[in-house]
Amino acid sequence: MSSLSVLPPECLLQPFPVPQRLMLGPGPSNVPARIAAAGAQPMLGHLHTETIEIMNQIKSGIQYAFQTRNRVTLAVSGPGHAAMECAIFNSLEPGESVLIAVNGIWGERAAEIAGRIGAKVNTVVTSAGGYFTNEEIEQALDKYRPVVFFLTHGESSTGVVHPIDGIGDLCHKYNCLFLVDSVAALGGTPICMDERGIAMLHALALQSLPAWGPLFKMCLLYL
């Protein structure tokens, strides 16, 4: 056998020196030592009974974080976009009306996704950094009569945490589902889904949940 023409890279012949960082951005965040130590546990296969039990425990934890008793609460391996697409794709049919509150890039992204599946996209728009009053939301619900109303709870492009009290009741009044994007808010502010009448919520373990996010990407869903 001839000798290899491409030699092993020297940079891979020794461990990479990972520095200590204090991370205070929207994500990722620092991982607690207890959680980091859990990563040194023995490996399990995805079909082992212990793995199934771990997934059930994660589900219980998500239900606690969401403050819901709904059984259709699950974790999916993927980024926040996976959760957003899952929620929108499973709540709308082509031709159905959706109302999307746009006060930053994530409302814009939701409108783009809904448009791709052929939904009739209606928007209520305010400037970046702004928010909507319940009166403005009710006027839009009455005008467009959507089957789904989408609102970004934590708009990471501007830092706005949108008030959601009373909006679930408005959605029930106009017979539409209340879909909330809490990717940048869950864990940083209470959500209380059942009390607030939220029909669907998606979030991400990468941003406001520091115990999970630094280890892996996992989107969280309640449908």
PDB file of C-alpha atoms in Angstrom:
ATOM      1  CA  MET A   1       0.000   0.000   0.000  1.00  0.00           C
ATOM      2  CA  SER A   2       1.318   3.424  -0.898  1.00  0.00           C
ATOM      3  CA  SER A   3       1.793   5.974   1.864  1.00  0.00           C
ATOM      4  CA  LEU A   4      -0.992   8.437   2.509  1.00  0.00           C
ATOM      5  CA  SER A   5      -0.613  11.719   0.689  1.00  0.00           C
ATOM      6  CA  VAL A   6      -2.788  13.577   3.201  1.00  0.00           C
ATOM      7  CA  LEU A   7      -1.264  13.346   6.654  1.00  0.00           C
ATOM      8  CA  PRO A   8      -3.253  13.412   9.898  1.00  0.00           C
ATOM      9  CA  PRO A   9      -3.874  17.050  10.846  1.00  0.00           C
ATOM     10  CA  GLU A  10      -1.697  18.081  13.745  1.00  0.00           C
ATOM     11  CA  CYS A  11      -4.567  20.021  15.302  1.00  0.00           C
ATOM     12  CA  LEU A  12      -6.406  16.728  15.940  1.00  0.00           C
ATOM     13  CA  LEU A  13      -3.503  15.044  17.700  1.00  0.00           C
ATOM     14  CA  GLN A  14      -4.147  16.828  20.982  1.00  0.00           C
ATOM     15  CA  PRO A  15      -7.253  17.898  22.925  1.00  0.00           C
ATOM     16  CA  PHE A  16      -8.757  21.250  22.043  1.00  0.00           C
ATOM     17  CA  PRO A  17      -8.311  23.744  24.916  1.00  0.00           C
ATOM     18  CA  VAL A  18     -11.865  24.922  25.629  1.00  0.00           C
ATOM     19  CA  PRO A  19     -11.790  28.190  27.608  1.00  0.00           C
ATOM     20  CA  GLN A  20     -14.156  29.154  30.391  1.00  0.00           C
ATOM     21  CA  ARG A  21     -16.732  31.651  29.138  1.00  0.00           C
ATOM     22  CA  LEU A  22     -19.529  33.525  30.855  1.00  0.00           C
ATOM     23  CA  MET A  23     -22.312  33.513  28.255  1.00  0.00           C
ATOM     24  CA  LEU A  24     -25.023  36.119  28.774  1.00  0.00           C
ATOM     25  CA  GLY A  25     -26.527  36.271  25.279  1.00  0.00           C
ATOM     26  CA  PRO A  26     -29.899  34.881  24.146  1.00  0.00           C
ATOM     27  CA  GLY A  27     -28.318  31.425  23.791  1.00  0.00           C
ATOM     28  CA  PRO A  28     -26.508  29.225  24.412  1.00  0.00           C
ATOM     29  CA  SER A  29     -25.939  29.758  28.115  1.00  0.00           C
ATOM     30  CA  ASN A  30     -23.599  28.272  30.711  1.00  0.00           C
ATOM     31  CA  VAL A  31     -24.356  24.723  31.798  1.00  0.00           C
ATOM     32  CA  PRO A  32     -24.585  23.867  35.513  1.00  0.00           C
ATOM     33  CA  ALA A  33     -21.923  21.416  36.731  1.00  0.00           C
ATOM     34  CA  ARG A  34     -24.574  18.864  37.723  1.00  0.00           C
ATOM     35  CA  ILE A  35     -25.946  18.798  34.183  1.00  0.00           C
ATOM     36  CA  ALA A  36     -22.478  18.612  32.622  1.00  0.00           C
ATOM     37  CA  ALA A  37     -21.653  15.624  34.837  1.00  0.00           C
ATOM     38  CA  ALA A  38     -24.768  13.831  33.581  1.00  0.00           C
ATOM     39  CA  GLY A  39     -23.196  13.807  30.129  1.00  0.00           C
ATOM     40  CA  ALA A  40     -20.562  11.375  31.431  1.00  0.00           C
ATOM     41  CA  GLN A  41     -23.191   8.719  32.230  1.00  0.00           C
ATOM     42  CA  PRO A  42     -23.016   5.415  30.280  1.00  0.00           C
ATOM     43  CA  MET A  43     -24.554   5.410  26.798  1.00  0.00           C
ATOM     44  CA  LEU A  44     -28.016   3.958  26.195  1.00  0.00           C
ATOM     45  CA  GLY A  45     -29.552   2.789  22.953  1.00  0.00           C
ATOM     46  CA  HIS A  46     -32.634   4.541  21.618  1.00  0.00           C
ATOM     47  CA  LEU A  47     -34.728   1.376  22.109  1.00  0.00           C
ATOM     48  CA  HIS A  48     -33.671   0.610  25.679  1.00  0.00           C
ATOM     49  CA  THR A  49     -36.452   0.747  28.256  1.00  0.00           C
ATOM     50  CA  GLU A  50     -34.452   3.269  30.268  1.00  0.00           C
ATOM     51  CA  THR A  51     -34.428   5.634  27.281  1.00  0.00           C
ATOM     52  CA  ILE A  52     -38.209   5.421  27.045  1.00  0.00           C
ATOM     53  CA  GLU A  53     -38.454   6.259  30.740  1.00  0.00           C
ATOM     54  CA  ILE A  54     -36.097   9.215  30.272  1.00  0.00           C
ATOM     55  CA  MET A  55     -38.319  10.527  27.465  1.00  0.00           C
ATOM     56  CA  ASN A  56     -41.375  10.168  29.703  1.00  0.00           C
ATOM     57  CA  GLN A  57     -39.603  12.118  32.434  1.00  0.00           C
ATOM     58  CA  ILE A  58     -38.648  14.827  29.933  1.00  0.00           C
ATOM     59  CA  LYS A  59     -42.310  15.018  28.905  1.00  0.00           C
ATOM     60  CA  SER A  60     -43.308  15.504  32.539  1.00  0.00           C
ATOM     61  CA  GLY A  61     -40.715  18.250  32.873  1.00  0.00           C
ATOM     62  CA  ILE A  62     -42.031  20.033  29.788  1.00  0.00           C
ATOM     63  CA  GLN A  63     -45.585  19.822  31.121  1.00  0.00           C
ATOM     64  CA  TYR A  64     -44.348  21.473  34.309  1.00  0.00           C
ATOM     65  CA  ALA A  65     -42.486  24.204  32.397  1.00  0.00           C
ATOM     66  CA  PHE A  66     -45.525  24.827  30.184  1.00  0.00           C
ATOM     67  CA  GLN A  67     -47.946  24.464  33.125  1.00  0.00           C
ATOM     68  CA  THR A  68     -50.200  22.093  31.203  1.00  0.00           C
ATOM     69  CA  ARG A  69     -51.702  18.647  31.727  1.00  0.00           C
ATOM     70  CA  ASN A  70     -52.126  17.993  28.024  1.00  0.00           C
ATOM     71  CA  ARG A  71     -50.813  14.551  27.044  1.00  0.00           C
ATOM     72  CA  VAL A  72     -49.672  15.686  23.591  1.00  0.00           C
ATOM     73  CA  THR A  73     -46.544  17.351  24.954  1.00  0.00           C
ATOM     74  CA  LEU A  74     -43.268  16.225  23.419  1.00  0.00           C
ATOM     75  CA  ALA A  75     -39.629  16.952  22.722  1.00  0.00           C
ATOM     76  CA  VAL A  76     -38.219  16.802  19.201  1.00  0.00           C
ATOM     77  CA  SER A  77     -34.543  16.737  18.273  1.00  0.00           C
ATOM     78  CA  GLY A  78     -34.156  19.846  16.157  1.00  0.00           C
ATOM     79  CA  PRO A  79     -33.883  23.635  16.151  1.00  0.00           C
ATOM     80  CA  GLY A  80     -36.628  26.109  16.960  1.00  0.00           C
ATOM     81  CA  HIS A  81     -37.621  26.196  13.292  1.00  0.00           C
ATOM     82  CA  ALA A  82     -38.537  22.514  13.515  1.00  0.00           C
ATOM     83  CA  ALA A  83     -40.983  23.297  16.302  1.00  0.00           C
ATOM     84  CA  MET A  84     -42.449  26.280  14.451  1.00  0.00           C
ATOM     85  CA  GLU A  85     -42.919  24.271  11.262  1.00  0.00           C
ATOM     86  CA  CYS A  86     -44.415  21.331  13.147  1.00  0.00           C
ATOM     87  CA  ALA A  87     -46.952  23.568  14.882  1.00  0.00           C
ATOM     88  CA  ILE A  88     -47.952  25.498  11.755  1.00  0.00           C
ATOM     89  CA  PHE A  89     -48.008  22.514   9.397  1.00  0.00           C
ATOM     90  CA  ASN A  90     -50.212  20.510  11.773  1.00  0.00           C
ATOM     91  CA  SER A  91     -52.721  23.264  12.468  1.00  0.00           C
ATOM     92  CA  LEU A  92     -53.415  24.636   8.976  1.00  0.00           C
ATOM     93  CA  GLU A  93     -54.688  23.280   5.672  1.00  0.00           C
ATOM     94  CA  PRO A  94     -54.144  24.947   2.289  1.00  0.00           C
ATOM     95  CA  GLY A  95     -56.653  27.743   1.816  1.00  0.00           C
ATOM     96  CA  GLU A  96     -57.405  28.203   5.510  1.00  0.00           C
ATOM     97  CA  SER A  97     -57.068  31.645   7.059  1.00  0.00           C
ATOM     98  CA  VAL A  98     -54.318  32.366   9.567  1.00  0.00           C
ATOM     99  CA  LEU A  99     -53.685  35.633  11.404  1.00  0.00           C
ATOM    100  CA  ILE A 100     -50.082  36.369  12.351  1.00  0.00           C
ATOM    101  CA  ALA A 101     -48.961  39.161  14.651  1.00  0.00           C
ATOM    102  CA  VAL A 102     -45.747  40.644  13.241  1.00  0.00           C
ATOM    103  CA  ASN A 103     -43.574  42.768  15.513  1.00  0.00           C
ATOM    104  CA  GLY A 104     -40.192  41.293  14.540  1.00  0.00           C
ATOM    105  CA  ILE A 105     -38.508  38.628  12.439  1.00  0.00           C
ATOM    106  CA  TRP A 106     -40.289  35.637  13.977  1.00  0.00           C
ATOM    107  CA  GLY A 107     -43.739  36.811  13.000  1.00  0.00           C
ATOM    108  CA  GLU A 108     -42.348  37.377   9.512  1.00  0.00           C
ATOM    109  CA  ARG A 109     -40.914  33.854   9.508  1.00  0.00           C
ATOM    110  CA  ALA A 110     -44.218  32.322  10.625  1.00  0.00           C
ATOM    111  CA  ALA A 111     -46.029  34.161   7.825  1.00  0.00           C
ATOM    112  CA  GLU A 112     -43.507  32.816   5.312  1.00  0.00           C
ATOM    113  CA  ILE A 113     -43.961  29.235   6.517  1.00  0.00           C
ATOM    114  CA  ALA A 114     -47.760  29.482   6.480  1.00  0.00           C
ATOM    115  CA  GLY A 115     -47.650  30.910   2.973  1.00  0.00           C
ATOM    116  CA  ARG A 116     -45.544  28.008   1.735  1.00  0.00           C
ATOM    117  CA  ILE A 117     -48.228  25.491   2.678  1.00  0.00           C
ATOM    118  CA  GLY A 118     -50.883  27.482   0.848  1.00  0.00           C
ATOM    119  CA  ALA A 119     -52.643  29.061   3.808  1.00  0.00           C
ATOM    120  CA  LYS A 120     -54.368  32.418   3.429  1.00  0.00           C
ATOM    121  CA  VAL A 121     -51.980  34.602   5.415  1.00  0.00           C
ATOM    122  CA  ASN A 122     -53.285  37.728   7.122  1.00  0.00           C
ATOM    123  CA  THR A 123     -51.075  39.899   9.294  1.00  0.00           C
ATOM    124  CA  VAL A 124     -51.434  42.556  11.933  1.00  0.00           C
ATOM    125  CA  VAL A 125     -48.217  44.561  11.952  1.00  0.00           C
ATOM    126  CA  THR A 126     -46.504  46.976  14.296  1.00  0.00           C
ATOM    127  CA  SER A 127     -42.997  48.397  14.330  1.00  0.00           C
ATOM    128  CA  ALA A 128     -40.080  46.306  15.581  1.00  0.00           C
ATOM    129  CA  GLY A 129     -39.959  46.597  19.347  1.00  0.00           C
ATOM    130  CA  GLY A 130     -43.688  47.252  19.616  1.00  0.00           C
ATOM    131  CA  TYR A 131     -46.545  45.103  20.841  1.00  0.00           C
ATOM    132  CA  PHE A 132     -50.289  44.761  20.268  1.00  0.00           C
ATOM    133  CA  THR A 133     -53.122  45.675  22.593  1.00  0.00           C
ATOM    134  CA  ASN A 134     -55.885  43.142  23.118  1.00  0.00           C
ATOM    135  CA  GLU A 135     -58.244  45.573  21.394  1.00  0.00           C
ATOM    136  CA  GLU A 136     -56.075  45.589  18.265  1.00  0.00           C
ATOM    137  CA  ILE A 137     -55.907  41.798  18.301  1.00  0.00           C
ATOM    138  CA  GLU A 138     -59.681  41.469  18.690  1.00  0.00           C
ATOM    139  CA  GLN A 139     -60.290  43.842  15.787  1.00  0.00           C
ATOM    140  CA  ALA A 140     -58.038  41.714  13.572  1.00  0.00           C
ATOM    141  CA  LEU A 141     -59.691  38.469  14.724  1.00  0.00           C
ATOM    142  CA  ASP A 142     -63.109  39.908  13.943  1.00  0.00           C
ATOM    143  CA  LYS A 143     -61.947  41.117  10.520  1.00  0.00           C
ATOM    144  CA  TYR A 144     -60.125  38.014   9.275  1.00  0.00           C
ATOM    145  CA  ARG A 145     -61.869  35.186  11.215  1.00  0.00           C
ATOM    146  CA  PRO A 146     -58.769  32.929  11.149  1.00  0.00           C
ATOM    147  CA  VAL A 147     -58.599  29.311  12.254  1.00  0.00           C
ATOM    148  CA  VAL A 148     -55.206  30.020  13.900  1.00  0.00           C
ATOM    149  CA  PHE A 149     -53.776  33.150  15.523  1.00  0.00           C
ATOM    150  CA  PHE A 150     -49.966  33.216  15.861  1.00  0.00           C
ATOM    151  CA  LEU A 151     -48.170  35.415  18.392  1.00  0.00           C
ATOM    152  CA  THR A 152     -44.492  35.599  19.332  1.00  0.00           C
ATOM    153  CA  HIS A 153     -44.249  35.575  23.127  1.00  0.00           C
ATOM    154  CA  GLY A 154     -40.525  36.395  23.228  1.00  0.00           C
ATOM    155  CA  GLU A 155     -39.300  38.313  20.161  1.00  0.00           C
ATOM    156  CA  SER A 156     -35.539  37.763  20.343  1.00  0.00           C
ATOM    157  CA  SER A 157     -34.795  40.196  17.501  1.00  0.00           C
ATOM    158  CA  THR A 158     -35.964  43.099  19.680  1.00  0.00           C
ATOM    159  CA  GLY A 159     -36.102  41.751  23.239  1.00  0.00           C
ATOM    160  CA  VAL A 160     -39.870  42.244  23.581  1.00  0.00           C
ATOM    161  CA  VAL A 161     -41.828  39.871  25.834  1.00  0.00           C
ATOM    162  CA  HIS A 162     -45.390  40.228  24.592  1.00  0.00           C
ATOM    163  CA  PRO A 163     -48.267  40.260  27.109  1.00  0.00           C
ATOM    164  CA  ILE A 164     -50.564  37.272  26.528  1.00  0.00           C
ATOM    165  CA  ASP A 165     -53.191  37.644  29.255  1.00  0.00           C
ATOM    166  CA  GLY A 166     -56.700  37.588  27.821  1.00  0.00           C
ATOM    167  CA  ILE A 167     -55.681  36.675  24.273  1.00  0.00           C
ATOM    168  CA  GLY A 168     -56.650  33.024  24.694  1.00  0.00           C
ATOM    169  CA  ASP A 169     -60.161  34.112  25.682  1.00  0.00           C
ATOM    170  CA  LEU A 170     -60.372  36.268  22.556  1.00  0.00           C
ATOM    171  CA  CYS A 171     -59.327  33.324  20.384  1.00  0.00           C
ATOM    172  CA  HIS A 172     -61.998  31.150  21.980  1.00  0.00           C
ATOM    173  CA  LYS A 173     -64.554  33.903  21.357  1.00  0.00           C
ATOM    174  CA  TYR A 174     -63.695  33.930  17.648  1.00  0.00           C
ATOM    175  CA  ASN A 175     -63.327  30.138  17.414  1.00  0.00           C
ATOM    176  CA  CYS A 176     -59.652  30.001  16.497  1.00  0.00           C
ATOM    177  CA  LEU A 177     -56.588  28.271  17.909  1.00  0.00           C
ATOM    178  CA  PHE A 178     -54.051  30.351  19.832  1.00  0.00           C
ATOM    179  CA  LEU A 179     -50.505  29.425  18.708  1.00  0.00           C
ATOM    180  CA  VAL A 180     -47.633  30.899  20.724  1.00  0.00           C
ATOM    181  CA  ASP A 181     -43.911  31.023  19.898  1.00  0.00           C
ATOM    182  CA  SER A 182     -42.149  31.016  23.280  1.00  0.00           C
ATOM    183  CA  VAL A 183     -38.690  30.024  22.024  1.00  0.00           C
ATOM    184  CA  ALA A 184     -36.973  33.010  23.646  1.00  0.00           C
ATOM    185  CA  ALA A 185     -39.334  33.368  26.622  1.00  0.00           C
ATOM    186  CA  LEU A 186     -40.021  29.954  28.167  1.00  0.00           C
ATOM    187  CA  GLY A 187     -37.979  29.673  31.342  1.00  0.00           C
ATOM    188  CA  GLY A 188     -37.470  33.418  31.548  1.00  0.00           C
ATOM    189  CA  THR A 189     -41.100  34.320  32.207  1.00  0.00           C
ATOM    190  CA  PRO A 190     -44.120  32.256  33.334  1.00  0.00           C
ATOM    191  CA  ILE A 191     -46.304  30.840  30.573  1.00  0.00           C
ATOM    192  CA  CYS A 192     -49.210  29.005  32.343  1.00  0.00           C
ATOM    193  CA  MET A 193     -50.666  27.553  29.145  1.00  0.00           C
ATOM    194  CA  ASP A 194     -53.837  25.974  30.459  1.00  0.00           C
ATOM    195  CA  GLU A 195     -54.813  29.060  32.449  1.00  0.00           C
ATOM    196  CA  ARG A 196     -54.234  31.347  29.473  1.00  0.00           C
ATOM    197  CA  GLY A 197     -56.113  29.250  26.939  1.00  0.00           C
ATOM    198  CA  ILE A 198     -53.134  28.583  24.679  1.00  0.00           C
ATOM    199  CA  ALA A 199     -53.935  25.810  22.200  1.00  0.00           C
ATOM    200  CA  MET A 200     -50.395  25.259  20.865  1.00  0.00           C
ATOM    201  CA  LEU A 201     -46.979  26.372  22.041  1.00  0.00           C
ATOM    202  CA  HIS A 202     -43.465  25.751  20.786  1.00  0.00           C
ATOM    203  CA  ALA A 203     -40.211  26.534  22.526  1.00  0.00           C
ATOM    204  CA  LEU A 204     -36.521  25.632  22.468  1.00  0.00           C
ATOM    205  CA  ALA A 205     -34.192  24.303  25.138  1.00  0.00           C
ATOM    206  CA  LEU A 206     -31.304  26.396  23.789  1.00  0.00           C
ATOM    207  CA  GLN A 207     -32.186  29.839  25.070  1.00  0.00           C
ATOM    208  CA  SER A 208     -33.991  30.466  28.370  1.00  0.00           C
ATOM    209  CA  LEU A 209     -33.569  26.935  29.765  1.00  0.00           C
ATOM    210  CA  PRO A 210     -29.861  26.851  30.703  1.00  0.00           C
ATOM    211  CA  ALA A 211     -29.978  23.347  32.181  1.00  0.00           C
ATOM    212  CA  TRP A 212     -30.707  21.813  28.755  1.00  0.00           C
ATOM    213  CA  GLY A 213     -29.678  24.206  26.024  1.00  0.00           C
ATOM    214  CA  PRO A 214     -25.873  24.040  26.228  1.00  0.00           C
ATOM    215  CA  LEU A 215     -25.924  20.253  25.779  1.00  0.00           C
ATOM    216  CA  PHE A 216     -28.143  19.769  22.761  1.00  0.00           C
ATOM    217  CA  LYS A 217     -30.800  21.344  20.595  1.00  0.00           C
ATOM    218  CA  MET A 218     -34.287  20.195  21.495  1.00  0.00           C
ATOM    219  CA  CYS A 219     -37.501  21.883  20.502  1.00  0.00           C
ATOM    220  CA  LEU A 220     -40.502  21.510  22.770  1.00  0.00           C
ATOM    221  CA  LEU A 221     -44.078  21.214  21.592  1.00  0.00           C
ATOM    222  CA  TYR A 222     -47.570  21.241  23.011  1.00  0.00           C
ATOM    223  CA  LEU A 223     -50.183  20.486  20.353  1.00  0.00           C
TER     224      LEU A 223
END
